[in-house]
Short mmCIF file of C-alpha atoms and ligand atoms in Angstrom, two decimals:
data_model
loop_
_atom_site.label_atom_id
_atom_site.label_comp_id
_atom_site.label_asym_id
_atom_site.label_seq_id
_atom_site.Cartn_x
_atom_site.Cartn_y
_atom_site.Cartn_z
CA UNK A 1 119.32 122.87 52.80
CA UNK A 2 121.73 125.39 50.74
CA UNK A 3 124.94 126.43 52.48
CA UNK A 4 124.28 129.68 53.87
CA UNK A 5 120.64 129.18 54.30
CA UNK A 6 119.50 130.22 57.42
CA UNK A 7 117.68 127.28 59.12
CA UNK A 8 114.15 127.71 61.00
CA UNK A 9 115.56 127.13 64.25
CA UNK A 10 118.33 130.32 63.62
CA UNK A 11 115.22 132.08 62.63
CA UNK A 12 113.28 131.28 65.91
CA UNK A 13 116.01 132.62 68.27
CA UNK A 14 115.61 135.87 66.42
CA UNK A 15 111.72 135.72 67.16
CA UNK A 16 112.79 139.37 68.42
CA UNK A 17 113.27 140.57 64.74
CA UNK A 18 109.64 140.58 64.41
CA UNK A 19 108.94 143.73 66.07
CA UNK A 20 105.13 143.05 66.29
CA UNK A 21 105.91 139.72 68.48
CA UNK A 22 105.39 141.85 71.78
CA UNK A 23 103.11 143.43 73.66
CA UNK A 24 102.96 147.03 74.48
CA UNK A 25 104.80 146.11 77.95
CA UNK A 26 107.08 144.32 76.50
CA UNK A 27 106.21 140.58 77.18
CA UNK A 28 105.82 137.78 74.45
CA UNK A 29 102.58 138.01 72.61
CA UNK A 30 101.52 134.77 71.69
CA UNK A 31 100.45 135.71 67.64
CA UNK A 32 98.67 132.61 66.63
CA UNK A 33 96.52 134.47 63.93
CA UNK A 34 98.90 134.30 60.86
CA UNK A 35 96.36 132.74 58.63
CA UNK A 36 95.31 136.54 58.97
CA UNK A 37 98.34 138.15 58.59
CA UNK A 38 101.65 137.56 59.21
CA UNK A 39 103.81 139.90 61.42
CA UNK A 40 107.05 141.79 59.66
CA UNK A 41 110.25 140.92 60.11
CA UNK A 42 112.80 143.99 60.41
CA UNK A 43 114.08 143.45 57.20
CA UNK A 44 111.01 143.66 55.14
CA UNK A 45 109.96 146.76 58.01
CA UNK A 46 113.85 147.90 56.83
CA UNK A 47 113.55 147.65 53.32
CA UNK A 48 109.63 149.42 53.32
CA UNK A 49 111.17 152.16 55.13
CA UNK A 50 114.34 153.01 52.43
CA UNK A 51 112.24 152.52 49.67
CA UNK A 52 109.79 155.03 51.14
CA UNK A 53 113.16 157.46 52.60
CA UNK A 54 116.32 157.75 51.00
CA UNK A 55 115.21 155.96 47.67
CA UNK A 56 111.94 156.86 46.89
CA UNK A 57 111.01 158.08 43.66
CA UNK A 58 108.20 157.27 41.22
CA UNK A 59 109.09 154.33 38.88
CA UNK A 60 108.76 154.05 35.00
CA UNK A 61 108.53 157.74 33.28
CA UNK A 62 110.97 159.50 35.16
CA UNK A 63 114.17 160.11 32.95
CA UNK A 64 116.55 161.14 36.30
CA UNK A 65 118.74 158.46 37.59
CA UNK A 66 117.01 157.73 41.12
CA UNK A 67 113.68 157.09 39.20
CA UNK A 68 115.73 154.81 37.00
CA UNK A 69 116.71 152.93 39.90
CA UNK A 70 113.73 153.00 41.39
CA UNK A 71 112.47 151.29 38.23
CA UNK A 72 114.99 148.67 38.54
CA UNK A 73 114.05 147.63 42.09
CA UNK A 74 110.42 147.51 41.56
CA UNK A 75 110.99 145.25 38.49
CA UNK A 76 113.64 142.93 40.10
CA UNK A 77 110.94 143.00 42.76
CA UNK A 78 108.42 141.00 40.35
CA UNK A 79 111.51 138.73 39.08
CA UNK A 80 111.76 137.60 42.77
CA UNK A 81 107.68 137.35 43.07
CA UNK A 82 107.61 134.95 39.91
CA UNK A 83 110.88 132.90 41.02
CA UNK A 84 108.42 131.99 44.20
CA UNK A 85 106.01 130.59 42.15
CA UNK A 86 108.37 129.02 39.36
CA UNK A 87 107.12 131.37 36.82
CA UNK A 88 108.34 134.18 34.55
CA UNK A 89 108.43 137.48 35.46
CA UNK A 90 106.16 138.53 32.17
CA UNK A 91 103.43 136.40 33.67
CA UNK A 92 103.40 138.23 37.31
CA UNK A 93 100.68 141.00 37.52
CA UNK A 94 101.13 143.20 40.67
CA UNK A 95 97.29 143.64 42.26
CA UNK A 96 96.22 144.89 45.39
CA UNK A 97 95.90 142.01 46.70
CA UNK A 98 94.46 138.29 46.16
CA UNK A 99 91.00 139.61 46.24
CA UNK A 100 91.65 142.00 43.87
CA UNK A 101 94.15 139.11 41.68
CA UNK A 102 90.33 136.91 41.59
CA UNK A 103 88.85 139.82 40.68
CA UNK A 104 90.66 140.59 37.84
CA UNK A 105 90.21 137.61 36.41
CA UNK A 106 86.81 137.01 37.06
CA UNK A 107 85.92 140.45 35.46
CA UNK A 108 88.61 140.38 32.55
CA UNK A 109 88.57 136.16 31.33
CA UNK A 110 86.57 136.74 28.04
CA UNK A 111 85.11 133.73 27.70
CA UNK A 112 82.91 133.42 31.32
CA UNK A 113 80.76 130.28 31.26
CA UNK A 114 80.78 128.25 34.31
CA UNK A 115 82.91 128.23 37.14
CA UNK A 116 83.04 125.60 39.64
CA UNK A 117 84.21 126.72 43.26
CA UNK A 118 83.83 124.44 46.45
CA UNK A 119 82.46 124.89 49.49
CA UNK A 120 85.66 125.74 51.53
CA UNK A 121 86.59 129.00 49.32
CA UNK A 122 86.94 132.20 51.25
CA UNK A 123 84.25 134.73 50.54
CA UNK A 124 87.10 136.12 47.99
CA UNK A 125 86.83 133.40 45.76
CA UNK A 126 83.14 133.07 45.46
CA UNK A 127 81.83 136.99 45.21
CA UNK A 128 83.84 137.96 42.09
CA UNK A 129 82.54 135.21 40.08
CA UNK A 130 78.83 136.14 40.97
CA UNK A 131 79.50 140.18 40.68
CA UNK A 132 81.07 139.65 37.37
CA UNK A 133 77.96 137.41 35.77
CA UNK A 134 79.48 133.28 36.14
CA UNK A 135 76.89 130.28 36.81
CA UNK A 136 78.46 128.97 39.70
CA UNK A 137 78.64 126.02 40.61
CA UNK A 138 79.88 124.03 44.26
CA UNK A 139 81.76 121.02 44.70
CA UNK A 140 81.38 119.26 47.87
CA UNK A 141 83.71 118.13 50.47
CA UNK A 142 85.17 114.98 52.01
CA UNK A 143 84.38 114.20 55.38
CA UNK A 144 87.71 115.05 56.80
CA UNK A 145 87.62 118.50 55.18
CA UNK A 146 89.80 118.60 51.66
CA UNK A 147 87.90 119.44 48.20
CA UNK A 148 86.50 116.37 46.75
CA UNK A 149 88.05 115.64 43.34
CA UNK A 150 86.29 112.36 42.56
CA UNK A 151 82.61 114.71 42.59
CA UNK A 152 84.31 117.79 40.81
CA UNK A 153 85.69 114.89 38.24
CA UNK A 154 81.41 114.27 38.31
CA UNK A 155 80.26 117.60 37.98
CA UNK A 156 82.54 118.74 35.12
CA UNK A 157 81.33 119.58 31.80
CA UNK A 158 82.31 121.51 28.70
CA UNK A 159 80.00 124.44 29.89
CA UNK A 160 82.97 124.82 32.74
CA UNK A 161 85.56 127.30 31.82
CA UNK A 162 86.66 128.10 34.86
CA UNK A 163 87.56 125.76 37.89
CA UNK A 164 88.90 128.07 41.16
CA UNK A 165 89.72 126.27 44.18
CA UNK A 166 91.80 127.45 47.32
CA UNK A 167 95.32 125.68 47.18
CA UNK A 168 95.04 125.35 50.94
CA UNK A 169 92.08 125.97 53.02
CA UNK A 170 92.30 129.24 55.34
CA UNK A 171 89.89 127.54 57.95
CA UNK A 172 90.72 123.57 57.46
CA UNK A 173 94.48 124.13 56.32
CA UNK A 174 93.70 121.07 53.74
CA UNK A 175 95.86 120.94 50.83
CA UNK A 176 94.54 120.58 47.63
CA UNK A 177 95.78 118.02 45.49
CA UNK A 178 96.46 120.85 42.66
CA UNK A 179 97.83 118.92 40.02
CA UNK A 180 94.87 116.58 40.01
CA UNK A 181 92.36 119.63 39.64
CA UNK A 182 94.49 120.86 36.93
CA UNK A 183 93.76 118.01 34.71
CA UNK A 184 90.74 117.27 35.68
CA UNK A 185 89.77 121.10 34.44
CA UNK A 186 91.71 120.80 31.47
CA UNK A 187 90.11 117.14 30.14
CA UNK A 188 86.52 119.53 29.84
CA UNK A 189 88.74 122.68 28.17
CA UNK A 190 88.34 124.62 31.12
CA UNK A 191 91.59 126.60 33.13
CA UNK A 192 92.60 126.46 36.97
CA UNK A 193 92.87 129.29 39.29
CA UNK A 194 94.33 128.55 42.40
CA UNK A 195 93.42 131.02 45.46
CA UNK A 196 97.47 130.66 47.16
CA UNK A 197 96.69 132.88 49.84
CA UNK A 198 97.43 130.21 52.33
CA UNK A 199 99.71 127.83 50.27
CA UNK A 200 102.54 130.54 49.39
CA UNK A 201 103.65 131.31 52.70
CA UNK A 202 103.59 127.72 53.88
CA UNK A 203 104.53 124.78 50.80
CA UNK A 204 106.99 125.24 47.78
CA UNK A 205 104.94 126.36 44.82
CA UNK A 206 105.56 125.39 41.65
CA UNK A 207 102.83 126.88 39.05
CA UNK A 208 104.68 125.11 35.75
CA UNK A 209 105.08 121.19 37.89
CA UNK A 210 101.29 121.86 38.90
CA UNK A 211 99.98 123.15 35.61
CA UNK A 212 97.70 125.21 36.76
CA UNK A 213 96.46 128.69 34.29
CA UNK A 214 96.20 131.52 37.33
CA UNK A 215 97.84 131.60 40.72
CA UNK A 216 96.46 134.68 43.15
CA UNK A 217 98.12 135.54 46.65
CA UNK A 218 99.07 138.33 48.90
CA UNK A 219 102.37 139.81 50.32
CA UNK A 220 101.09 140.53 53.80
CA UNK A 221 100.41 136.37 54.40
CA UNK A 222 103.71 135.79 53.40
CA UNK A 223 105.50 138.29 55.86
CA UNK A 224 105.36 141.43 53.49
CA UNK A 225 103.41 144.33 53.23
CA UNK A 226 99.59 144.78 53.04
CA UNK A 227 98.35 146.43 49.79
CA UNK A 228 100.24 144.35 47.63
CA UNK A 229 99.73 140.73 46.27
CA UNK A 230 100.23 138.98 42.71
CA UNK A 231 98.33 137.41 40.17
CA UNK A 232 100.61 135.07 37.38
CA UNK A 233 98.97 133.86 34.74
CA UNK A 234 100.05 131.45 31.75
CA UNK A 235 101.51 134.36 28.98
CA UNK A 236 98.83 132.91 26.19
CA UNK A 237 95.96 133.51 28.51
CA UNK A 238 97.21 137.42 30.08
CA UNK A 239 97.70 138.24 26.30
CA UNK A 240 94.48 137.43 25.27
CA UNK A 241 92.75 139.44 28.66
CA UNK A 242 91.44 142.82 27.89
CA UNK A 243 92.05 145.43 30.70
CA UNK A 244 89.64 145.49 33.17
CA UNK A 245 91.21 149.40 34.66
CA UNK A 246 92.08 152.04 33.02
CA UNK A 247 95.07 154.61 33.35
CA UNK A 248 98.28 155.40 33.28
CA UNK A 249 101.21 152.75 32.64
CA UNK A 250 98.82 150.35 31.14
CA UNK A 251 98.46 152.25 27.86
CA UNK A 252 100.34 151.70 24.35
CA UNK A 253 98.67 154.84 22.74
CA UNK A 254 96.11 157.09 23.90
CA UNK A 255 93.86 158.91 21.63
CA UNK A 256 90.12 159.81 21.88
CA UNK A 257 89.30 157.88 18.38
CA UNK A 258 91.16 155.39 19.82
CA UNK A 259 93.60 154.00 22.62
CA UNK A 260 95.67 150.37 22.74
CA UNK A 261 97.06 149.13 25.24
CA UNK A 262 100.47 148.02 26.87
CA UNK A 263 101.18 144.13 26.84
CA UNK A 264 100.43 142.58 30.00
CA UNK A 265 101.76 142.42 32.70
CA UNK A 266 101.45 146.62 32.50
CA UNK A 267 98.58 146.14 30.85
CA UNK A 268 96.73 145.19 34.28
CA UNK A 269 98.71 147.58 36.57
CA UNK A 270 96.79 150.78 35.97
CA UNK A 271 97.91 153.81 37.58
CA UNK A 272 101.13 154.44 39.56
CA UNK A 273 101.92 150.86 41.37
CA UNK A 274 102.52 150.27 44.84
CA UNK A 275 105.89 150.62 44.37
CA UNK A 276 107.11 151.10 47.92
CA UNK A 277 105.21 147.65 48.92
CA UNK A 278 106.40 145.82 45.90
CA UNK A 279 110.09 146.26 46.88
CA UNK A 280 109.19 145.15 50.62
CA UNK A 281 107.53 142.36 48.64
CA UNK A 282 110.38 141.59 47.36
CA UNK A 283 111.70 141.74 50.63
CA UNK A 284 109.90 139.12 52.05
CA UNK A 285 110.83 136.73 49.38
CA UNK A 286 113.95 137.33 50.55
CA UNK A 287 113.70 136.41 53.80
CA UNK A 288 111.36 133.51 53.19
CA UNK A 289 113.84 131.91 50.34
CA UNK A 290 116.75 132.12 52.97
CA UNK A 291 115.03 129.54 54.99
CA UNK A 292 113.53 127.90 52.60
CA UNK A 293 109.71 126.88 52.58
CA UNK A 294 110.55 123.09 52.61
CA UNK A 295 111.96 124.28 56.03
CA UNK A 296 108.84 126.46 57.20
CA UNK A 297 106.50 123.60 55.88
CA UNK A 298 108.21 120.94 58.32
CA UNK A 299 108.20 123.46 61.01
CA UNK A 300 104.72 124.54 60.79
CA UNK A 301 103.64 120.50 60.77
CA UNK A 302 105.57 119.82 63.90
CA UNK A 303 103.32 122.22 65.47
CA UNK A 304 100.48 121.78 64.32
CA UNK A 305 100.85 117.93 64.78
CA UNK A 306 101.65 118.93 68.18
CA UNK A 307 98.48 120.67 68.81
CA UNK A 308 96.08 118.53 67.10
CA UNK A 309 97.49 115.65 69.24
CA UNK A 310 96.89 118.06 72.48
CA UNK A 311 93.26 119.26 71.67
CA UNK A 312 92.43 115.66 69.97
CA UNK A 313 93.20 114.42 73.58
CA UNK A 314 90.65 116.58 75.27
CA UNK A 315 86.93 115.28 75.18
CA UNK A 316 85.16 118.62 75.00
CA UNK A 317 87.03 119.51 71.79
CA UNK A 318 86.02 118.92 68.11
CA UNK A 319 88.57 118.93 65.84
CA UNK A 320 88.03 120.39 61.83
CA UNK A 321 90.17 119.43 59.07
CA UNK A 322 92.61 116.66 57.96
CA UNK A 323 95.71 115.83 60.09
CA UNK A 324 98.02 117.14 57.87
CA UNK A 325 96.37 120.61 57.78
CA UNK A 326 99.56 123.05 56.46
CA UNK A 327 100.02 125.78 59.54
CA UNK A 328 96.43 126.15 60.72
CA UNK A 329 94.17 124.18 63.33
CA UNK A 330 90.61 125.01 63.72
CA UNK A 331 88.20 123.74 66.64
CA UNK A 332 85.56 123.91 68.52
CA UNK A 333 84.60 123.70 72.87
CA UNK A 334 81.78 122.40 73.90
CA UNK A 335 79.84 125.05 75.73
CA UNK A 336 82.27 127.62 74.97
CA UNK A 337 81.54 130.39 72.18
CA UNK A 338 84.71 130.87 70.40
CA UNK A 339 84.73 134.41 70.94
CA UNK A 340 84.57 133.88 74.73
CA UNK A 341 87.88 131.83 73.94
CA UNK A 342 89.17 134.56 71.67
CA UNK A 343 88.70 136.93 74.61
CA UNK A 344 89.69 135.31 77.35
CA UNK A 345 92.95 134.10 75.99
CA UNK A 346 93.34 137.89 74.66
CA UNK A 347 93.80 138.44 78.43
CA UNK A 348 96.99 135.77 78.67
CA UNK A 349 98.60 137.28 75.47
CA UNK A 350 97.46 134.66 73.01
CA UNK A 351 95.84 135.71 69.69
CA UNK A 352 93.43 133.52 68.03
CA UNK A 353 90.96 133.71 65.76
CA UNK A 354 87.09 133.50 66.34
CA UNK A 355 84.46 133.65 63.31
CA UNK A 356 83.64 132.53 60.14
CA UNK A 357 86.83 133.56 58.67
CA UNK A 358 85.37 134.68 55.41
CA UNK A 359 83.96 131.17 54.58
CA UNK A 360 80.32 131.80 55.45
CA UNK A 361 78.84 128.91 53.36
CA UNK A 362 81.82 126.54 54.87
CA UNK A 363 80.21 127.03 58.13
CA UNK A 364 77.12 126.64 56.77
CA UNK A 365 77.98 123.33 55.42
CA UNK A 366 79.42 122.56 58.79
CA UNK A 367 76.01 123.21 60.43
CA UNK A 368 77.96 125.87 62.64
CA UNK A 369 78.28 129.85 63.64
CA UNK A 370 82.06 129.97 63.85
CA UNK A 371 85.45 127.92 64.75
CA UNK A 372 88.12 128.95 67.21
CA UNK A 373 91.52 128.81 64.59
CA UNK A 374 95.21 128.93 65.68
CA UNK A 375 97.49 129.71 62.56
CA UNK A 376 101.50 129.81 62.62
CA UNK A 377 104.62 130.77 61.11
CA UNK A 378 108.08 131.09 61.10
CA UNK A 379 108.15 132.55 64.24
CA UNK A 380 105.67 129.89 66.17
CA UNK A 381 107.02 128.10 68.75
CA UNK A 382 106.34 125.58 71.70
CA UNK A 383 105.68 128.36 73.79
CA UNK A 384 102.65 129.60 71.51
CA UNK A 385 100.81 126.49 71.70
CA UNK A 386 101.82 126.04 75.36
CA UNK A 387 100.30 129.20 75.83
CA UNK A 388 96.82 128.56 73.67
CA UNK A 389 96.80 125.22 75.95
CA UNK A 390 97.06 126.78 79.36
CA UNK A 391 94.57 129.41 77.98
CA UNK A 392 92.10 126.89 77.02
CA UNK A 393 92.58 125.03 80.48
CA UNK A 394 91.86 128.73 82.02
CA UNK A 395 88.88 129.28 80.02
CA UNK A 396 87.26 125.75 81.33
CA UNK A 397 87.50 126.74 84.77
CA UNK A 398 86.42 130.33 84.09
CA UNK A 399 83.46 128.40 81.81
CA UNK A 400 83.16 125.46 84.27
C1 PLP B 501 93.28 135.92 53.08
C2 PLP B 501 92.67 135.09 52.01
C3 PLP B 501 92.08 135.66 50.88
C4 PLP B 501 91.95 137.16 50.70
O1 PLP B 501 93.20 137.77 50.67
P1 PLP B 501 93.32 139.36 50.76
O2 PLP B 501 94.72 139.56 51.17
O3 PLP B 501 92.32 139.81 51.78
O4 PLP B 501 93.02 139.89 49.39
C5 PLP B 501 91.57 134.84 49.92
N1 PLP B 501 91.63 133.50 50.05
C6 PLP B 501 92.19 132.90 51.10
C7 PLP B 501 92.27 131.41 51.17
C8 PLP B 501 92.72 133.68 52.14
O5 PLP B 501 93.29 133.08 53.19
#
């Protein structure tokens, strides 16, 4: 670790800097839903809150000096976004999200053949590509729950121009082995989006070392604000994009003849920008590079090798996904809906998820309605997954 990092255990006994750790009485609330959304630290809450006070301005046209500044923080902003990724801060596009990050691409690529998902990707990751007119295509999985390279090697042809698979699975927590996918899409000419939604907040990303062509995530996963996320891109491929919105900012000249366009990454950002939220993203990377995702990684494993090993034990439980799931754990009770579980632990403090989690034909494949998932971060502890175990001992006897 750097000197003057701040290690995860430091960060833990200041579990009360996350505001949204409590219950409206005041007692621990046992968040295990951060594959959702994470909770805010007070220095990204902070940070949202001068941004939107004693600095606010709009950013870009405004020739007085707060606007100026403004300008500066909302750029530095995306320097920090692409440092997190390992690329350059031309390359970061500012979306609404990593919906609207797929989206974008899915609408804007020019040359839309085939795309070949799998069948863990979240509901984000498979609707743009049908909306915007791509054959799609499905690569299985392998039977402990990770994308299965060795078919997608298979199924690739030249017809493929697209490959998008999730860099970590938001029900299974499997990693992807990225770099692999990445030159398996390039030997048949086509590129590699990655859906990061669940790999930013939990494993050092590196988009150059993995050599992958688009990276989408969102702030609010990775402790920030909702309503912002990023999409980078490889410069070559964002020049060649046309803009898929129109507006202000993105514009070079605007005539009614004729209008051209700004170079990208303004090209994409129609419209003022979520400036407010960028600089709280910008926030967040803050926080999250102080510790250090090498550090949240470990933690997060410890945990959820910790659970798996206590739900693995029980002989009503079916586990989903590979051991080494990054920061999520999703299973099932025999005879007990997960949304009975999702209640009744509600009722001891403990958040869970219950559902489908946007991965409809993932549960399909699995044959079932839903999963019970417990997600973590930073600020997950012993005491959450204490908690989710007495709750689940509860719910047996409640069940029983
Ligand atoms: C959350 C999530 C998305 C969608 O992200 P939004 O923030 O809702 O745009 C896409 N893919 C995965 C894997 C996710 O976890």
């Amino acid at each position: 670790m750097e000197s003057g990092a701040v290690s995860v255990a430091d960060t833990l006994s200041r579990k009360a800097d996350f505001p949204g750790l409590l219950t409206a009485d005041g007692a621990p609330w046992h968040y295990l839903d951060s594959a959702a959304t994470a909770q805010k630290p007070q220095a990204v809450i902070d940070a949202m809150s001068r941004a939107m006070g004693a600095d606010y301005a709009t950013v870009h046209r405004g020739v007085y000096a707060r606007s100026a500044e403004m300008t500066l923080a909302y750029e530095d902003a995306r320097r920090k976004i692409a440092r997190l990724i390992g690329g350059s801060e031309a390359e970061v596009v500012f979306t609404r999200g990593a919906t609207e990050a797929i989206n974008l691409v899915a609408y804007s690529y020019p040359d839309k053949g085939r795309v070949l998902l799998s069948e863990l990707e979240h509901h984000s990751n498979i609707v743009p590509w049908q909306l915007a007119g791509w054959q799609v295509d499905v690569c299985p999985l392998t039977a402990d729950g990770r994308i299965d390279l060795d078919v997608a090697e298979a199924m690739l042809t030249r017809e493929h121009t697209m490959v998008s698979f999730a860099h970590v699975s938001n029900v299974l927590g499997s990693v992807l082995d990225a770099k692999r996918a990445a030159e398996l899409a390039h030997s048949v000419g086509a590129k590699l989006l990655l859906d990061g939604c669940q790999a930013v907040p939990r494993l050092p990303v590196d988009v150059a070392a993995l050599d992958c062509d688009f990276y989408a995530f969102s702030a609010h996963k990775l402790y920030g604000p909702t309503g912002i996320g990023a999409l980078w891109g490889k410069a070559e491929l964002l020049d060649m994009m046309p803009p898929w919105q129109g507006g202000g900012a993105m514009i070079d000249q605007v005539g009614f003849a004729r209008t051209t366009y700004a170079p990208p990454p303004q090209r994409f950002e129609a419209g003022t920008p979520a400036i407010v939220e960028a600089i709280a993203f910008g926030a967040a990377f803050d926080f999250v590079s102080a510790i250090g995702l090498d550090a949240i990684h470990a933690h997060e494993a410890r945990l959820v090798a910790q659970t798996r090993a206590a739900l693995g034990a029980m002989n009503d439980v079916t586990l989903f996904g590979p051991e080494d799931s990054a920061g999520i754990v999703s299973f099932l009770i025999d005879g007990i809906h997960p949304h009975d579980l999702g209640t009744i632990l509600d009722e001891a403090n403990v958040a869970i998820r219950a559902g489908h989690h946007c991965a409809q034909p993932l549960m399909a494949k699995l044959g079932i309605p839903a999963t019970a998932r417990a997600s973590f971060g930073i600020y997950s502890d012993e005491d959450d997954v204490a908690a989710l175990l007495s709750g689940i001992e509860r719910t047996r006897r409640i069940f029983g």
